[in-house]
Amino acid sequence: IMPSFDIVSKTDMTEIQNAVNGAAREISTRFDFKGSKSSIELKDKEIILLADDDLKLKQLHELLVTYVTRRKLDTSALSFGKEEKAAGAMVRQAVAVKQGIEQEIAKKISKAIKDSKAKVQVSIQGDELRVSGKKRDDLQAVIAFVKTLGIDQPLQFVNFRD
């Protein structure tokens, strides 16, 4: 059996929930949010930001990013949607939490590895990639290479088998 590893993208939703709870707690105690209807909550795999106006929405962004970073999570897992008008003069924004590697990004990573002439095979398996090769060093070189690609999403390298 050839040495291999998987490239995956998983975000710990429990930690996302903790980050959202922390941000929500701070909103409830902050003087500048006194009397505000602003809120932040997690529904399924989406964080919903609701704010009185654009300025408050910007503050909610900053709070969310701060709390996500504090929980040692990668903020590139957050995908901020379009701002929408909500009831009254409120502004709403959905923030998706990326899970798994989309086909398009998987193909981009796979092509980059193949173009790098590394002596490995890459296969896309659902929302992750499997990289295998004869030499452990080749695999480690691929991990280092993929880290330089600047993929806008947290990637983990798991199941390293010799």
PDB file of C-alpha atoms in Angstrom:
ATOM      1  CA  ILE A   1       0.000   0.000   0.000  1.00  0.00           C
ATOM      2  CA  MET A   2       1.363   3.444  -0.933  1.00  0.00           C
ATOM      3  CA  PRO A   3       1.862   6.225   1.592  1.00  0.00           C
ATOM      4  CA  SER A   4      -1.027   8.718   1.449  1.00  0.00           C
ATOM      5  CA  PHE A   5      -2.852  11.531   3.213  1.00  0.00           C
ATOM      6  CA  ASP A   6      -6.115  13.433   2.832  1.00  0.00           C
ATOM      7  CA  ILE A   7      -6.683  17.147   2.374  1.00  0.00           C
ATOM      8  CA  VAL A   8      -9.905  18.144   4.142  1.00  0.00           C
ATOM      9  CA  SER A   9     -11.632  21.286   5.345  1.00  0.00           C
ATOM     10  CA  LYS A  10     -13.596  20.895   8.542  1.00  0.00           C
ATOM     11  CA  THR A  11     -14.644  23.604  10.960  1.00  0.00           C
ATOM     12  CA  ASP A  12     -15.564  22.685  14.529  1.00  0.00           C
ATOM     13  CA  MET A  13     -19.200  23.844  14.818  1.00  0.00           C
ATOM     14  CA  THR A  14     -19.110  23.569  18.621  1.00  0.00           C
ATOM     15  CA  GLU A  15     -16.340  26.180  18.671  1.00  0.00           C
ATOM     16  CA  ILE A  16     -18.292  28.324  16.166  1.00  0.00           C
ATOM     17  CA  GLN A  17     -21.284  28.136  18.563  1.00  0.00           C
ATOM     18  CA  ASN A  18     -19.001  29.158  21.458  1.00  0.00           C
ATOM     19  CA  ALA A  19     -17.701  32.122  19.432  1.00  0.00           C
ATOM     20  CA  VAL A  20     -21.247  33.226  18.551  1.00  0.00           C
ATOM     21  CA  ASN A  21     -22.343  32.895  22.205  1.00  0.00           C
ATOM     22  CA  GLY A  22     -19.357  34.991  23.338  1.00  0.00           C
ATOM     23  CA  ALA A  23     -20.111  37.721  20.789  1.00  0.00           C
ATOM     24  CA  ALA A  24     -23.826  37.699  21.733  1.00  0.00           C
ATOM     25  CA  ARG A  25     -22.917  38.066  25.421  1.00  0.00           C
ATOM     26  CA  GLU A  26     -20.686  41.029  24.638  1.00  0.00           C
ATOM     27  CA  ILE A  27     -23.455  42.739  22.604  1.00  0.00           C
ATOM     28  CA  SER A  28     -25.815  42.435  25.578  1.00  0.00           C
ATOM     29  CA  THR A  29     -23.358  44.195  27.918  1.00  0.00           C
ATOM     30  CA  ARG A  30     -21.801  46.853  25.680  1.00  0.00           C
ATOM     31  CA  PHE A  31     -22.809  50.460  26.222  1.00  0.00           C
ATOM     32  CA  ASP A  32     -22.793  51.265  22.487  1.00  0.00           C
ATOM     33  CA  PHE A  33     -25.361  48.484  21.919  1.00  0.00           C
ATOM     34  CA  LYS A  34     -27.688  49.667  24.732  1.00  0.00           C
ATOM     35  CA  GLY A  35     -31.255  49.844  23.372  1.00  0.00           C
ATOM     36  CA  SER A  36     -30.125  48.254  20.113  1.00  0.00           C
ATOM     37  CA  LYS A  37     -32.015  45.344  18.512  1.00  0.00           C
ATOM     38  CA  SER A  38     -28.746  43.986  17.096  1.00  0.00           C
ATOM     39  CA  SER A  39     -28.176  40.254  17.454  1.00  0.00           C
ATOM     40  CA  ILE A  40     -25.971  37.398  16.342  1.00  0.00           C
ATOM     41  CA  GLU A  41     -27.047  33.762  16.277  1.00  0.00           C
ATOM     42  CA  LEU A  42     -26.180  30.407  14.767  1.00  0.00           C
ATOM     43  CA  LYS A  43     -28.867  28.621  12.744  1.00  0.00           C
ATOM     44  CA  ASP A  44     -27.804  25.298  11.205  1.00  0.00           C
ATOM     45  CA  LYS A  45     -24.432  26.056   9.571  1.00  0.00           C
ATOM     46  CA  GLU A  46     -25.151  29.755   9.166  1.00  0.00           C
ATOM     47  CA  ILE A  47     -24.508  32.706  11.429  1.00  0.00           C
ATOM     48  CA  ILE A  48     -27.177  35.399  11.179  1.00  0.00           C
ATOM     49  CA  LEU A  49     -26.113  38.982  11.924  1.00  0.00           C
ATOM     50  CA  LEU A  50     -28.955  41.436  12.532  1.00  0.00           C
ATOM     51  CA  ALA A  51     -28.131  45.097  13.120  1.00  0.00           C
ATOM     52  CA  ASP A  52     -29.833  48.485  13.468  1.00  0.00           C
ATOM     53  CA  ASP A  53     -27.668  50.021  10.723  1.00  0.00           C
ATOM     54  CA  ASP A  54     -24.484  49.593   8.669  1.00  0.00           C
ATOM     55  CA  LEU A  55     -22.247  50.857  11.466  1.00  0.00           C
ATOM     56  CA  LYS A  56     -23.649  48.306  13.942  1.00  0.00           C
ATOM     57  CA  LEU A  57     -23.310  45.588  11.292  1.00  0.00           C
ATOM     58  CA  LYS A  58     -19.630  46.474  10.878  1.00  0.00           C
ATOM     59  CA  GLN A  59     -19.221  46.198  14.679  1.00  0.00           C
ATOM     60  CA  LEU A  60     -20.921  42.776  14.616  1.00  0.00           C
ATOM     61  CA  HIS A  61     -18.441  41.637  11.905  1.00  0.00           C
ATOM     62  CA  GLU A  62     -15.514  42.720  14.059  1.00  0.00           C
ATOM     63  CA  LEU A  63     -16.961  41.001  17.147  1.00  0.00           C
ATOM     64  CA  LEU A  64     -17.571  37.760  15.235  1.00  0.00           C
ATOM     65  CA  VAL A  65     -14.058  37.733  13.762  1.00  0.00           C
ATOM     66  CA  THR A  66     -12.543  38.503  17.182  1.00  0.00           C
ATOM     67  CA  TYR A  67     -14.414  35.673  18.925  1.00  0.00           C
ATOM     68  CA  VAL A  68     -13.773  33.170  16.120  1.00  0.00           C
ATOM     69  CA  THR A  69     -10.041  33.998  16.289  1.00  0.00           C
ATOM     70  CA  ARG A  70     -10.072  33.647  20.099  1.00  0.00           C
ATOM     71  CA  ARG A  71     -11.430  30.110  19.703  1.00  0.00           C
ATOM     72  CA  LYS A  72      -8.343  29.327  17.540  1.00  0.00           C
ATOM     73  CA  LEU A  73     -10.489  28.945  14.419  1.00  0.00           C
ATOM     74  CA  ASP A  74      -9.498  30.153  10.965  1.00  0.00           C
ATOM     75  CA  THR A  75     -11.630  33.140   9.893  1.00  0.00           C
ATOM     76  CA  SER A  76     -11.316  32.065   6.239  1.00  0.00           C
ATOM     77  CA  ALA A  77     -13.957  29.451   7.151  1.00  0.00           C
ATOM     78  CA  LEU A  78     -16.460  32.329   7.257  1.00  0.00           C
ATOM     79  CA  SER A  79     -18.174  33.335   4.031  1.00  0.00           C
ATOM     80  CA  PHE A  80     -19.979  36.658   4.427  1.00  0.00           C
ATOM     81  CA  GLY A  81     -23.137  36.870   2.311  1.00  0.00           C
ATOM     82  CA  LYS A  82     -24.814  39.978   0.900  1.00  0.00           C
ATOM     83  CA  GLU A  83     -26.254  42.580   3.250  1.00  0.00           C
ATOM     84  CA  GLU A  84     -30.052  42.641   3.071  1.00  0.00           C
ATOM     85  CA  LYS A  85     -32.689  45.035   4.340  1.00  0.00           C
ATOM     86  CA  ALA A  86     -34.677  43.534   7.210  1.00  0.00           C
ATOM     87  CA  ALA A  87     -37.816  44.666   9.095  1.00  0.00           C
ATOM     88  CA  GLY A  88     -37.831  48.399   9.856  1.00  0.00           C
ATOM     89  CA  ALA A  89     -34.468  49.973   9.069  1.00  0.00           C
ATOM     90  CA  MET A  90     -32.595  46.841  10.204  1.00  0.00           C
ATOM     91  CA  VAL A  91     -29.820  45.198   8.179  1.00  0.00           C
ATOM     92  CA  ARG A  92     -29.346  41.429   8.008  1.00  0.00           C
ATOM     93  CA  GLN A  93     -26.386  39.396   6.825  1.00  0.00           C
ATOM     94  CA  ALA A  94     -25.913  35.637   6.674  1.00  0.00           C
ATOM     95  CA  VAL A  95     -22.437  34.217   7.243  1.00  0.00           C
ATOM     96  CA  ALA A  96     -21.927  30.673   5.963  1.00  0.00           C
ATOM     97  CA  VAL A  97     -19.454  28.386   7.722  1.00  0.00           C
ATOM     98  CA  LYS A  98     -17.497  26.489   5.061  1.00  0.00           C
ATOM     99  CA  GLN A  99     -17.387  22.720   5.484  1.00  0.00           C
ATOM    100  CA  GLY A 100     -15.632  20.463   3.007  1.00  0.00           C
ATOM    101  CA  ILE A 101     -13.832  21.470  -0.181  1.00  0.00           C
ATOM    102  CA  GLU A 102     -16.070  22.521  -3.082  1.00  0.00           C
ATOM    103  CA  GLN A 103     -15.489  20.773  -6.438  1.00  0.00           C
ATOM    104  CA  GLU A 104     -14.105  23.915  -8.060  1.00  0.00           C
ATOM    105  CA  ILE A 105     -11.484  24.436  -5.330  1.00  0.00           C
ATOM    106  CA  ALA A 106     -10.680  20.703  -5.223  1.00  0.00           C
ATOM    107  CA  LYS A 107     -10.002  20.775  -8.996  1.00  0.00           C
ATOM    108  CA  LYS A 108      -7.811  23.864  -8.584  1.00  0.00           C
ATOM    109  CA  ILE A 109      -5.721  22.176  -5.853  1.00  0.00           C
ATOM    110  CA  SER A 110      -5.513  18.936  -7.832  1.00  0.00           C
ATOM    111  CA  LYS A 111      -4.380  20.740 -11.004  1.00  0.00           C
ATOM    112  CA  ALA A 112      -1.777  22.781  -9.080  1.00  0.00           C
ATOM    113  CA  ILE A 113      -0.304  19.596  -7.565  1.00  0.00           C
ATOM    114  CA  LYS A 114      -0.193  17.898 -10.996  1.00  0.00           C
ATOM    115  CA  ASP A 115       1.377  20.998 -12.592  1.00  0.00           C
ATOM    116  CA  SER A 116       4.042  21.045  -9.845  1.00  0.00           C
ATOM    117  CA  LYS A 117       5.355  17.737 -11.295  1.00  0.00           C
ATOM    118  CA  ALA A 118       5.328  16.133  -7.828  1.00  0.00           C
ATOM    119  CA  LYS A 119       5.574  12.329  -8.027  1.00  0.00           C
ATOM    120  CA  VAL A 120       2.143  11.748  -6.467  1.00  0.00           C
ATOM    121  CA  GLN A 121      -1.394  10.832  -7.476  1.00  0.00           C
ATOM    122  CA  VAL A 122      -4.308  13.041  -6.487  1.00  0.00           C
ATOM    123  CA  SER A 123      -7.931  11.950  -6.435  1.00  0.00           C
ATOM    124  CA  ILE A 124     -10.992  13.962  -5.483  1.00  0.00           C
ATOM    125  CA  GLN A 125     -13.241  11.994  -3.140  1.00  0.00           C
ATOM    126  CA  GLY A 126     -16.444  13.866  -2.437  1.00  0.00           C
ATOM    127  CA  ASP A 127     -15.469  17.043  -0.565  1.00  0.00           C
ATOM    128  CA  GLU A 128     -11.873  16.011   0.160  1.00  0.00           C
ATOM    129  CA  LEU A 129      -8.727  15.020  -1.733  1.00  0.00           C
ATOM    130  CA  ARG A 130      -6.541  11.930  -1.351  1.00  0.00           C
ATOM    131  CA  VAL A 131      -2.864  12.293  -2.219  1.00  0.00           C
ATOM    132  CA  SER A 132      -0.697   9.189  -2.537  1.00  0.00           C
ATOM    133  CA  GLY A 133       2.885   8.581  -3.598  1.00  0.00           C
ATOM    134  CA  LYS A 134       5.796   6.176  -3.227  1.00  0.00           C
ATOM    135  CA  LYS A 135       7.869   8.385  -0.938  1.00  0.00           C
ATOM    136  CA  ARG A 136       6.954  10.041   2.326  1.00  0.00           C
ATOM    137  CA  ASP A 137       9.181  13.018   1.380  1.00  0.00           C
ATOM    138  CA  ASP A 138       7.151  13.611  -1.798  1.00  0.00           C
ATOM    139  CA  LEU A 139       3.969  13.735   0.291  1.00  0.00           C
ATOM    140  CA  GLN A 140       5.496  16.163   2.785  1.00  0.00           C
ATOM    141  CA  ALA A 141       6.645  18.367  -0.105  1.00  0.00           C
ATOM    142  CA  VAL A 142       3.062  18.394  -1.454  1.00  0.00           C
ATOM    143  CA  ILE A 143       1.703  19.484   1.951  1.00  0.00           C
ATOM    144  CA  ALA A 144       4.209  22.365   2.036  1.00  0.00           C
ATOM    145  CA  PHE A 145       3.322  23.248  -1.577  1.00  0.00           C
ATOM    146  CA  VAL A 146      -0.468  23.255  -0.980  1.00  0.00           C
ATOM    147  CA  LYS A 147       0.033  25.591   1.994  1.00  0.00           C
ATOM    148  CA  THR A 148       1.573  28.157  -0.406  1.00  0.00           C
ATOM    149  CA  LEU A 149      -1.436  28.136  -2.777  1.00  0.00           C
ATOM    150  CA  GLY A 150      -3.364  30.698  -0.718  1.00  0.00           C
ATOM    151  CA  ILE A 151      -6.642  28.765  -0.758  1.00  0.00           C
ATOM    152  CA  ASP A 152      -9.276  30.991   0.864  1.00  0.00           C
ATOM    153  CA  GLN A 153     -10.415  28.342   3.316  1.00  0.00           C
ATOM    154  CA  PRO A 154      -8.821  26.429   6.187  1.00  0.00           C
ATOM    155  CA  LEU A 155      -7.281  23.130   5.027  1.00  0.00           C
ATOM    156  CA  GLN A 156      -6.206  20.243   7.234  1.00  0.00           C
ATOM    157  CA  PHE A 157      -3.863  17.426   6.248  1.00  0.00           C
ATOM    158  CA  VAL A 158      -5.049  14.216   7.924  1.00  0.00           C
ATOM    159  CA  ASN A 159      -4.804  10.409   7.849  1.00  0.00           C
ATOM    160  CA  PHE A 160      -1.096  10.425   6.988  1.00  0.00           C
ATOM    161  CA  ARG A 161      -0.280   6.762   6.315  1.00  0.00           C
ATOM    162  CA  ASP A 162       3.146   5.338   5.629  1.00  0.00           C
TER     163      ASP A 162
END
